Amino acid sequence: MKDKFDRQIDYLRLSVTDRCNLRCFYCSPSRNFVFLPPQEILTYEEFLRLARVALEIGITRFRITGGEPLVRKGLAGFIRSLVELKGTEDIALTTNGILLRDNLDSLWEAGLRRINISLDSLDPRVYGEITGGGSLQNVLDAIESALEKGFSPVKINAVLLKGKNDDLSPFVALATGRPVHVRFIELMDFSPAQEYFVSGREAMARLARFGKPEEATGPEGSGPARYFAFPGMKGSLGFISPYSDHFCATCNRLRISADGRLLPCLFSRWAVDLKKMLRSGIDDGSLKAALREALSAKPRQREEAAAGERRNGLRTIGG
Ligand code: SAM
């Protein structure tokens, strides 16, 4: 499926819940935030129907995200059903890793092989501070177990936060000793905590402290990241920099939020209300037309998507 700027769109991200078991200060800053009422969240059957229709018009790859997908019951069964849909070529999961270790066997059996783990610090105290009390050890254990089990690639996502994790050395050490791909992400304006912003370009320049980084291809399905590695490194280091490095020209994705809104761009204020359509008895043909409508509204660049009021945070849209 091509959009009007000739980009191949074959990737759909599904945010299966807005619930999360962490309270990262830049993502869920308030302890009193309101979750969506359960009936506002799409059922797995609704997600599967959308996925099937999306496959029929050219989507081939899915990512499951949230909120924290592993807090939703039955996730492995849902992933198995997605894997079994005709045309699914690839599925990946984005998780904070807290509940991952205990779910690795069932996820593997369901057919999942690719995992992204959000991990903003390798210092237990700082990790606890950023996440509102999360246990770093849980995440480290999950990474080890995922590698042992054969999940590949295992990617680590770290949002760059000034004064918290912008000394990159622990992450460089992690990617040196293990086949993990650490990606540094610029803090996006979904967060009010913009005083913590560090540009990806600036962080990339800091790699020079550790030697001469070589541009690397990165793992399969690397999306918008630019990758580097040092000689002898088992993994790699990537940068996802929506602000300091334009990547919209290679965008290949659409998103469905937990409440069933189809967003043509992460930064979109406008969305197609698929939940309303699904629950009003729409036929598959009209659903396909709705997906195509979102595709045709995909902006060339994120700035063009940014007008108007933002309705959802990343917990609902899917980080
Ligand atoms: N719970 C899953 C996880 O932790 O990977 C799914 C995504 S959840 C919304 C949290 C992730 O979204 C963060 O770890 C980060 O990668 C991303 N995120 C949230 N707010 C962000 C922001 N303002 N800028 C950049 N990334 C953000």
Short mmCIF file of C-alpha atoms and ligand atoms in Angstrom, two decimals:
data_model
loop_
_atom_site.label_atom_id
_atom_site.label_comp_id
_atom_site.label_asym_id
_atom_site.label_seq_id
_atom_site.Cartn_x
_atom_site.Cartn_y
_atom_site.Cartn_z
CA MET A 1 0.00 0.00 0.00
CA LYS A 2 1.52 3.33 -1.02
CA ASP A 3 0.57 6.70 0.38
CA LYS A 4 0.44 9.86 -1.71
CA PHE A 5 4.11 10.59 -1.00
CA ASP A 6 5.08 7.20 -2.43
CA ARG A 7 5.87 5.67 0.96
CA GLN A 8 5.22 1.95 1.31
CA ILE A 9 2.88 1.52 4.30
CA ASP A 10 2.92 -2.08 5.52
CA TYR A 11 3.21 -1.76 9.27
CA LEU A 12 0.42 -1.38 11.83
CA ARG A 13 0.92 -0.67 15.53
CA LEU A 14 -1.81 -1.81 17.88
CA SER A 15 -2.04 -0.28 21.35
CA VAL A 16 -3.93 -2.93 23.30
CA THR A 17 -4.36 -1.04 26.57
CA ASP A 18 -3.81 2.36 28.16
CA ARG A 19 -3.03 0.70 31.53
CA CYS A 20 0.54 0.56 32.73
CA ASN A 21 2.32 -0.87 35.75
CA LEU A 22 4.92 1.93 35.75
CA ARG A 23 4.52 5.67 36.28
CA CYS A 24 7.37 7.15 34.24
CA PHE A 25 7.49 10.81 35.10
CA TYR A 26 7.63 11.96 31.48
CA CYS A 27 4.87 9.63 30.27
CA SER A 28 2.35 9.34 33.11
CA PRO A 29 3.26 12.27 35.30
CA SER A 30 0.18 12.35 37.48
CA ARG A 31 -0.66 9.59 39.96
CA ASN A 32 -4.34 10.46 39.51
CA PHE A 33 -4.64 10.18 35.78
CA VAL A 34 -7.81 8.70 34.42
CA PHE A 35 -7.79 5.41 32.56
CA LEU A 36 -10.25 4.75 29.79
CA PRO A 37 -13.33 2.86 30.95
CA PRO A 38 -12.86 -0.81 29.92
CA GLN A 39 -15.74 -0.67 27.43
CA GLU A 40 -13.88 2.10 25.54
CA ILE A 41 -10.97 -0.24 24.83
CA LEU A 42 -11.19 -2.47 21.79
CA THR A 43 -11.70 -6.16 22.48
CA TYR A 44 -9.16 -8.60 21.08
CA GLU A 45 -11.82 -9.74 18.61
CA GLU A 46 -12.18 -6.16 17.37
CA PHE A 47 -8.40 -5.79 17.01
CA LEU A 48 -8.26 -9.09 15.13
CA ARG A 49 -10.97 -8.04 12.73
CA LEU A 50 -9.12 -4.78 12.02
CA ALA A 51 -5.87 -6.69 11.57
CA ARG A 52 -7.48 -9.11 9.12
CA VAL A 53 -8.93 -6.26 7.07
CA ALA A 54 -5.60 -4.40 7.19
CA LEU A 55 -3.79 -7.51 5.91
CA GLU A 56 -6.18 -7.60 2.98
CA ILE A 57 -5.11 -4.13 1.89
CA GLY A 58 -1.36 -4.49 2.27
CA ILE A 59 -0.34 -4.42 5.93
CA THR A 60 2.03 -7.33 6.64
CA ARG A 61 3.62 -6.48 9.99
CA PHE A 62 2.25 -5.68 13.43
CA ARG A 63 3.62 -4.29 16.66
CA ILE A 64 1.78 -4.73 19.94
CA THR A 65 2.21 -1.84 22.31
CA GLY A 66 0.35 0.16 24.97
CA GLY A 67 0.21 1.28 27.86
CA GLU A 68 1.89 -1.88 29.00
CA PRO A 69 0.61 -4.72 26.82
CA LEU A 70 1.54 -7.41 29.34
CA VAL A 71 -0.90 -6.05 31.92
CA ARG A 72 -3.75 -7.03 29.61
CA LYS A 73 -4.90 -10.61 30.22
CA GLY A 74 -4.74 -13.05 27.33
CA LEU A 75 -2.02 -11.24 25.38
CA ALA A 76 -0.18 -14.41 24.28
CA GLY A 77 -3.44 -15.88 22.93
CA PHE A 78 -4.08 -12.65 21.03
CA ILE A 79 -0.59 -12.74 19.54
CA ARG A 80 -1.10 -16.37 18.50
CA SER A 81 -4.33 -15.39 16.70
CA LEU A 82 -2.52 -12.53 14.95
CA VAL A 83 0.30 -14.86 13.87
CA GLU A 84 -2.29 -17.23 12.43
CA LEU A 85 -4.02 -14.60 10.31
CA LYS A 86 -3.38 -15.10 6.61
CA GLY A 87 -0.66 -12.74 5.43
CA THR A 88 0.98 -11.87 8.76
CA GLU A 89 4.72 -11.79 8.14
CA ASP A 90 6.00 -10.31 11.35
CA ILE A 91 4.92 -9.45 14.89
CA ALA A 92 6.85 -7.58 17.54
CA LEU A 93 6.07 -6.55 21.10
CA THR A 94 7.01 -3.36 22.93
CA THR A 95 7.08 -3.76 26.70
CA ASN A 96 8.64 -2.22 29.79
CA GLY A 97 9.91 -5.70 30.68
CA ILE A 98 8.58 -5.77 34.25
CA LEU A 99 6.27 -8.75 33.63
CA LEU A 100 8.21 -10.14 30.70
CA ARG A 101 10.27 -12.94 32.19
CA ASP A 102 7.26 -14.88 33.41
CA ASN A 103 5.55 -14.47 30.04
CA LEU A 104 8.46 -15.40 27.77
CA ASP A 105 7.49 -19.06 27.36
CA SER A 106 3.88 -18.37 26.42
CA LEU A 107 4.89 -15.53 24.08
CA TRP A 108 7.43 -17.78 22.37
CA GLU A 109 4.86 -20.55 22.00
CA ALA A 110 2.44 -18.03 20.52
CA GLY A 111 5.00 -17.33 17.80
CA LEU A 112 6.56 -14.06 19.00
CA ARG A 113 10.28 -13.66 18.30
CA ARG A 114 10.94 -9.90 18.37
CA ILE A 115 10.88 -7.79 21.50
CA ASN A 116 11.55 -4.15 22.27
CA ILE A 117 12.10 -3.34 25.92
CA SER A 118 11.89 0.20 27.26
CA LEU A 119 14.72 0.78 29.71
CA ASP A 120 15.71 4.34 30.50
CA SER A 121 18.47 3.70 33.02
CA LEU A 122 20.81 0.93 34.11
CA ASP A 123 21.20 2.46 37.56
CA PRO A 124 18.60 0.91 39.93
CA ARG A 125 18.10 4.16 41.84
CA VAL A 126 17.65 6.32 38.74
CA TYR A 127 15.46 3.65 37.12
CA GLY A 128 13.21 3.66 40.19
CA GLU A 129 13.12 7.47 40.13
CA ILE A 130 12.18 7.67 36.44
CA THR A 131 9.59 4.90 36.56
CA GLY A 132 7.95 5.76 39.87
CA GLY A 133 9.29 2.69 41.69
CA GLY A 134 10.01 0.07 39.01
CA SER A 135 12.52 -2.70 39.73
CA LEU A 136 15.47 -2.64 37.34
CA GLN A 137 16.39 -6.22 38.24
CA ASN A 138 13.10 -7.52 36.79
CA VAL A 139 13.95 -5.94 33.47
CA LEU A 140 17.58 -7.11 33.43
CA ASP A 141 16.46 -10.66 34.23
CA ALA A 142 13.92 -10.49 31.41
CA ILE A 143 16.60 -9.33 28.94
CA GLU A 144 18.91 -12.22 29.90
CA SER A 145 16.09 -14.76 29.68
CA ALA A 146 14.86 -13.40 26.34
CA LEU A 147 18.36 -13.71 24.87
CA GLU A 148 18.77 -17.22 26.28
CA LYS A 149 15.47 -18.29 24.83
CA GLY A 150 16.49 -17.05 21.40
CA PHE A 151 14.33 -13.96 20.94
CA SER A 152 15.91 -11.86 18.23
CA PRO A 153 16.33 -9.03 17.81
CA VAL A 154 16.08 -7.78 21.38
CA LYS A 155 16.00 -4.01 21.22
CA ILE A 156 16.26 -1.66 24.17
CA ASN A 157 14.59 1.74 23.95
CA ALA A 158 15.89 4.54 26.16
CA VAL A 159 14.31 7.98 26.08
CA LEU A 160 17.14 10.50 26.45
CA LEU A 161 16.63 12.51 29.65
CA LYS A 162 19.02 15.29 30.63
CA GLY A 163 20.78 14.63 33.92
CA LYS A 164 19.15 11.20 34.27
CA ASN A 165 20.63 8.95 31.61
CA ASP A 166 22.58 11.10 29.19
CA ASP A 167 25.85 9.53 30.26
CA LEU A 168 25.62 6.83 27.62
CA SER A 169 28.42 4.61 28.98
CA PRO A 170 26.24 1.98 30.76
CA PHE A 171 24.23 1.51 27.56
CA VAL A 172 27.41 1.30 25.46
CA ALA A 173 28.66 -1.41 27.86
CA LEU A 174 25.35 -3.29 27.57
CA ALA A 175 25.44 -3.35 23.76
CA THR A 176 29.15 -4.25 23.80
CA GLY A 177 28.71 -7.41 25.85
CA ARG A 178 25.34 -8.62 24.59
CA PRO A 179 23.59 -8.85 21.22
CA VAL A 180 21.11 -6.14 22.10
CA HIS A 181 20.35 -3.04 20.08
CA VAL A 182 20.03 0.03 22.27
CA ARG A 183 18.09 2.89 20.69
CA PHE A 184 18.17 6.37 22.14
CA ILE A 185 14.92 8.24 21.57
CA GLU A 186 14.38 11.98 21.69
CA LEU A 187 11.83 13.06 24.27
CA MET A 188 8.74 14.00 22.30
CA ASP A 189 6.42 16.88 23.02
CA PHE A 190 3.73 14.57 24.42
CA SER A 191 5.60 15.14 27.65
CA PRO A 192 5.36 18.39 29.60
CA ALA A 193 8.85 17.62 30.99
CA GLN A 194 10.64 19.27 28.07
CA GLU A 195 13.40 20.61 30.31
CA TYR A 196 14.83 17.05 30.15
CA PHE A 197 15.11 17.09 26.35
CA VAL A 198 18.47 16.01 24.92
CA SER A 199 18.88 16.04 21.16
CA GLY A 200 19.76 12.76 19.48
CA ARG A 201 22.37 14.57 17.42
CA GLU A 202 24.08 15.81 20.58
CA ALA A 203 23.96 12.31 22.13
CA MET A 204 25.35 10.81 18.93
CA ALA A 205 28.28 13.23 19.06
CA ARG A 206 29.04 11.95 22.58
CA LEU A 207 29.75 8.49 21.22
CA ALA A 208 33.15 9.83 20.11
CA ARG A 209 34.24 9.48 23.77
CA PHE A 210 34.11 5.70 23.39
CA GLY A 211 36.05 5.39 20.13
CA LYS A 212 35.26 5.77 16.47
CA PRO A 213 31.68 4.62 15.91
CA GLU A 214 30.97 2.97 12.60
CA GLU A 215 27.63 3.34 10.90
CA ALA A 216 25.87 -0.06 11.15
CA THR A 217 22.92 -1.62 9.34
CA GLY A 218 21.08 -2.39 12.59
CA PRO A 219 18.73 -5.26 13.20
CA GLU A 220 16.04 -6.26 10.76
CA GLY A 221 12.93 -4.12 11.02
CA SER A 222 14.96 -1.21 12.30
CA GLY A 223 12.45 1.48 11.27
CA PRO A 224 13.51 5.07 11.69
CA ALA A 225 16.67 4.54 13.77
CA ARG A 226 20.25 5.31 12.61
CA TYR A 227 22.64 2.67 13.95
CA PHE A 228 26.29 2.68 14.98
CA ALA A 229 28.64 0.12 16.47
CA PHE A 230 32.17 -0.01 17.79
CA PRO A 231 34.52 -2.75 16.63
CA GLY A 232 33.88 -5.97 18.56
CA MET A 233 30.48 -4.85 19.81
CA LYS A 234 27.91 -7.67 19.95
CA GLY A 235 24.93 -5.35 19.61
CA SER A 236 24.54 -1.83 18.29
CA LEU A 237 23.51 1.70 19.25
CA GLY A 238 20.72 3.49 17.44
CA PHE A 239 19.23 6.95 17.48
CA ILE A 240 15.57 7.76 16.88
CA SER A 241 15.49 11.50 16.53
CA PRO A 242 12.19 12.91 15.31
CA TYR A 243 13.37 16.45 16.05
CA SER A 244 17.06 16.65 15.18
CA ASP A 245 16.96 14.24 12.25
CA HIS A 246 13.98 14.09 9.93
CA PHE A 247 12.78 10.57 9.31
CA CYS A 248 9.24 11.11 8.03
CA ALA A 249 10.32 10.31 4.46
CA THR A 250 10.78 6.66 5.43
CA CYS A 251 7.67 6.34 7.61
CA ASN A 252 5.92 3.04 6.91
CA ARG A 253 3.20 2.83 9.55
CA LEU A 254 -0.30 3.46 10.80
CA ARG A 255 -1.46 3.17 14.42
CA ILE A 256 -4.58 2.07 16.19
CA SER A 257 -4.98 3.42 19.70
CA ALA A 258 -6.38 1.40 22.61
CA ASP A 259 -9.74 3.13 22.11
CA GLY A 260 -9.84 2.25 18.44
CA ARG A 261 -8.73 5.50 16.82
CA LEU A 262 -6.70 5.08 13.68
CA LEU A 263 -3.89 7.62 13.50
CA PRO A 264 -2.11 8.30 10.23
CA CYS A 265 0.91 9.71 12.10
CA LEU A 266 2.10 9.52 15.72
CA PHE A 267 1.74 13.27 15.93
CA SER A 268 -1.73 13.37 14.35
CA ARG A 269 -4.51 15.23 16.12
CA TRP A 270 -7.01 13.83 13.65
CA ALA A 271 -8.03 10.17 13.71
CA VAL A 272 -10.62 7.81 12.23
CA ASP A 273 -12.96 6.48 14.92
CA LEU A 274 -12.83 2.77 14.07
CA LYS A 275 -14.45 1.72 17.34
CA LYS A 276 -17.60 3.60 16.46
CA MET A 277 -17.63 2.00 13.04
CA LEU A 278 -16.99 -1.51 14.38
CA ARG A 279 -19.74 -1.17 16.94
CA SER A 280 -22.27 0.14 14.46
CA GLY A 281 -22.14 -3.06 12.40
CA ILE A 282 -19.99 -1.79 9.53
CA ASP A 283 -19.02 -4.24 6.76
CA ASP A 284 -15.42 -5.11 5.84
CA GLY A 285 -15.52 -3.07 2.64
CA SER A 286 -16.32 0.12 4.55
CA LEU A 287 -13.62 -0.68 7.10
CA LYS A 288 -11.11 -0.97 4.30
CA ALA A 289 -12.28 2.38 2.98
CA ALA A 290 -11.70 3.88 6.45
CA LEU A 291 -8.16 2.50 6.57
CA ARG A 292 -7.50 3.94 3.14
CA GLU A 293 -8.88 7.28 4.27
CA ALA A 294 -6.35 7.37 7.11
CA LEU A 295 -3.64 6.44 4.66
CA SER A 296 -4.57 9.29 2.35
CA ALA A 297 -4.43 11.67 5.32
CA LYS A 298 -0.89 10.68 6.22
CA PRO A 299 1.08 13.93 6.35
CA ARG A 300 4.39 14.30 4.54
CA GLN A 301 6.01 15.47 7.78
CA ARG A 302 5.11 15.42 11.43
CA GLU A 303 4.80 19.25 11.56
CA GLU A 304 1.85 19.04 9.18
CA ALA A 305 0.08 16.69 11.63
CA ALA A 306 0.54 18.92 14.62
CA ALA A 307 -2.32 21.41 14.24
CA GLY A 308 -5.24 21.20 16.68
CA GLU A 309 -5.65 19.78 20.13
CA ARG A 310 -4.12 16.44 21.07
CA ARG A 311 -6.69 14.04 22.50
CA ASN A 312 -4.58 11.16 23.70
CA GLY A 313 -1.25 10.65 25.35
CA LEU A 314 1.25 8.00 24.36
CA ARG A 315 -0.23 5.53 26.83
CA THR A 316 -3.35 5.31 24.68
CA ILE A 317 -1.79 5.81 21.26
CA GLY A 318 1.03 3.40 22.02
CA GLY A 319 4.63 4.44 22.59
N1 SAM B 1 4.80 -0.08 28.11
C1 SAM B 1 5.48 -0.27 26.86
C2 SAM B 1 6.91 0.15 27.01
O1 SAM B 1 7.30 0.62 28.08
O2 SAM B 1 7.66 -0.04 26.06
C3 SAM B 1 4.80 0.42 25.71
C4 SAM B 1 5.02 1.91 25.45
S1 SAM B 1 4.71 2.96 26.77
C5 SAM B 1 3.72 4.29 26.19
C6 SAM B 1 6.17 3.76 27.24
C7 SAM B 1 7.19 4.13 26.18
O3 SAM B 1 6.70 5.13 25.30
C8 SAM B 1 8.42 4.76 26.81
O4 SAM B 1 9.31 3.85 27.34
C9 SAM B 1 8.98 5.51 25.66
O5 SAM B 1 9.69 4.60 24.86
C10 SAM B 1 7.75 5.99 24.96
N2 SAM B 1 7.41 7.36 25.39
C11 SAM B 1 6.46 7.76 26.25
N3 SAM B 1 6.42 9.12 26.33
C12 SAM B 1 7.37 9.56 25.51
C13 SAM B 1 7.82 10.86 25.13
N4 SAM B 1 7.28 11.97 25.60
N5 SAM B 1 8.82 10.93 24.23
C14 SAM B 1 9.39 9.81 23.71
N6 SAM B 1 9.01 8.57 24.01
C15 SAM B 1 8.01 8.44 24.90
#
